[in-house]
XYZ file of N, CA and C in Angstrom:
198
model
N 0.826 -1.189 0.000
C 0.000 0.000 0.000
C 0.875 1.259 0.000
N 1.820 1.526 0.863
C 2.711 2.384 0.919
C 3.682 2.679 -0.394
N 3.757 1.591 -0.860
C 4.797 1.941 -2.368
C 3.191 2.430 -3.807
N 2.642 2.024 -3.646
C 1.642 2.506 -4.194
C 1.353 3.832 -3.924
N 1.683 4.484 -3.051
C 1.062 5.917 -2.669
C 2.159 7.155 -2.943
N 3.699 6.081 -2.555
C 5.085 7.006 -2.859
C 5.261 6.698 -4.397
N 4.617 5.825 -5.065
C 5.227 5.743 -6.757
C 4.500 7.091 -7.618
N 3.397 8.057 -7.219
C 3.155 8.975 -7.841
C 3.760 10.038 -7.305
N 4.274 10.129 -5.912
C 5.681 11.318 -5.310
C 6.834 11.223 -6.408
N 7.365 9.417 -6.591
C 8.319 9.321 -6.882
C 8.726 9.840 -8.509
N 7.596 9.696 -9.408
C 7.262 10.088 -10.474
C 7.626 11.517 -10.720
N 7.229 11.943 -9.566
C 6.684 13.770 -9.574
C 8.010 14.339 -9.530
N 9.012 13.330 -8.504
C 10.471 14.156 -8.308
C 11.367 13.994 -9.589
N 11.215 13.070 -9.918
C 11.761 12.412 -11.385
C 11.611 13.605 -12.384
N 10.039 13.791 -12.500
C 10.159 14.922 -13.412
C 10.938 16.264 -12.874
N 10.615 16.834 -11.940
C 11.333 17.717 -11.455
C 12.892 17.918 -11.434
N 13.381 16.479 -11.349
C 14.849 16.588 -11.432
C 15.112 16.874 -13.236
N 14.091 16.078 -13.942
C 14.539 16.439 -15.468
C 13.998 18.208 -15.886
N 13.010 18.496 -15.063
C 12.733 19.887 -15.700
C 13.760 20.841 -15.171
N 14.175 21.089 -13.709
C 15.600 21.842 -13.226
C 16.700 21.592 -13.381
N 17.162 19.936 -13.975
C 18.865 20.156 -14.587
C 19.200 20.471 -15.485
N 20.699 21.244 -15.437
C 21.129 22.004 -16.197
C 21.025 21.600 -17.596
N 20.856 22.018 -18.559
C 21.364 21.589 -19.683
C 22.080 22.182 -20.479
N 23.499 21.479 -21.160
C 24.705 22.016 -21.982
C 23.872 22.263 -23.114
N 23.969 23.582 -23.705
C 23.832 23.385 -25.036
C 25.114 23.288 -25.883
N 25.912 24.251 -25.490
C 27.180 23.970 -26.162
C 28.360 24.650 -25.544
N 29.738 24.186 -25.946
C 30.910 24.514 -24.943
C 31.211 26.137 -25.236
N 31.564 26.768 -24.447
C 31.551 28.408 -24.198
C 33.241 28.105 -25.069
N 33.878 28.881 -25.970
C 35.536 29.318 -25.683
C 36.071 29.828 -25.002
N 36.957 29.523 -24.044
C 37.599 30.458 -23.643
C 38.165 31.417 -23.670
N 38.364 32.057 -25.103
C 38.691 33.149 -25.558
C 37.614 34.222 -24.455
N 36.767 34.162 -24.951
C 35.618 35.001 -24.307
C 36.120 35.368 -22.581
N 36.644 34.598 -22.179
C 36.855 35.222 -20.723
C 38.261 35.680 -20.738
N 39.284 35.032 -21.206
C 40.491 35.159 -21.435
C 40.973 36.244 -22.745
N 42.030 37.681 -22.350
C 42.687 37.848 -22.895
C 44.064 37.000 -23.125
N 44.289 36.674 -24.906
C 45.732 36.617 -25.256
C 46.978 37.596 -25.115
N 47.646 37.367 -24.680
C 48.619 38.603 -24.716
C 49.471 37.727 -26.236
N 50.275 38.532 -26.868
C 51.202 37.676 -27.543
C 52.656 38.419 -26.704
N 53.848 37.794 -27.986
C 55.345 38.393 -26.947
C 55.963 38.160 -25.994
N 56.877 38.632 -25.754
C 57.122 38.169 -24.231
C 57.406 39.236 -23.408
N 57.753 39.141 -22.092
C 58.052 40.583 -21.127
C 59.082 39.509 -20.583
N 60.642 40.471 -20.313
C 61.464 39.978 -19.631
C 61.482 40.369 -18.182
N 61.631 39.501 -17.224
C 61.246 39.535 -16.029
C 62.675 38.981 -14.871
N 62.585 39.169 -13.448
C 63.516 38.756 -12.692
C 63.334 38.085 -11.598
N 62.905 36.855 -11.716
C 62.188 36.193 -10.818
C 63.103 36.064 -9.643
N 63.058 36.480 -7.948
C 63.599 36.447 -6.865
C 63.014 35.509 -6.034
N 63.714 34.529 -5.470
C 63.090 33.777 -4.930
C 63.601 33.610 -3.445
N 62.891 34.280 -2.204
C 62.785 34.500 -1.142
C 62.923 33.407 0.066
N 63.491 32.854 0.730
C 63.558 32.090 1.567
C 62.251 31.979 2.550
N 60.769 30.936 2.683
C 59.748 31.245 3.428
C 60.319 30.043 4.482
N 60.417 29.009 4.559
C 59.948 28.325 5.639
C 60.763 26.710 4.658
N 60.815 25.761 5.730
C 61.653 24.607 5.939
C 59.765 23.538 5.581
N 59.440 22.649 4.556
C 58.488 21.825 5.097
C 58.833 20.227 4.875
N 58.774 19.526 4.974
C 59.012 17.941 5.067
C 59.361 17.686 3.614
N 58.648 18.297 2.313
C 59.419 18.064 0.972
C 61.095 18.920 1.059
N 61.391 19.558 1.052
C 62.568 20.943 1.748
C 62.066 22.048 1.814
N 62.757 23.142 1.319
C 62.997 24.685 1.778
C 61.662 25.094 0.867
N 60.982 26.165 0.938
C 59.813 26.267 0.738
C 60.585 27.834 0.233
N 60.264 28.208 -1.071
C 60.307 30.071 -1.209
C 59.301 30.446 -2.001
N 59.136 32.021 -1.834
C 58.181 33.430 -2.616
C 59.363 33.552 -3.254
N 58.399 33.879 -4.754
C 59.382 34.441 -5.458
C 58.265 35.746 -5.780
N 59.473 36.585 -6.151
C 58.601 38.375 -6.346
C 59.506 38.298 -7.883
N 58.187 38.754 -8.716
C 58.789 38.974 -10.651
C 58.938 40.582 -10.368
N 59.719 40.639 -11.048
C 60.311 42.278 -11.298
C 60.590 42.456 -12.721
N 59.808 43.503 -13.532
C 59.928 43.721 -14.675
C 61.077 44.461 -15.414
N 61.660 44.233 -15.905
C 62.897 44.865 -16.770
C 62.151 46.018 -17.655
């Protein structure tokens, strides 16, 4: 009696899950969020002594532009 009474709930959520999930229509490019830069920029990467961790020595490095 009880599965008889939850099989028209169960129906109801079923649809609900197909009418609110997402659907892909198609893949976005990333261009669209992303600028390309082309070239290069020469830079001076410094790399700072932070801390000792169980792989070794751990550093920050700060880029400095030429």
């Amino acid at each position: 009696m009880l599965k008889k009474l939850l099989s028209p709930f169960s129906r109801l959520l079923e649809a609900q899950d197909i009418l609110f999930s997402p659907r892909i229509i198609g893949a976005v490019p990333l261009e669209i969020f992303f600028h390309k830069k082309t070239g290069y920029k020469e830079v001076i990467m410094t790399g700072v002594f932070d801390r000792i961790s169980k792989q070794g020595p751990v550093f920050d490095y700060v880029e400095e532009d030429l």
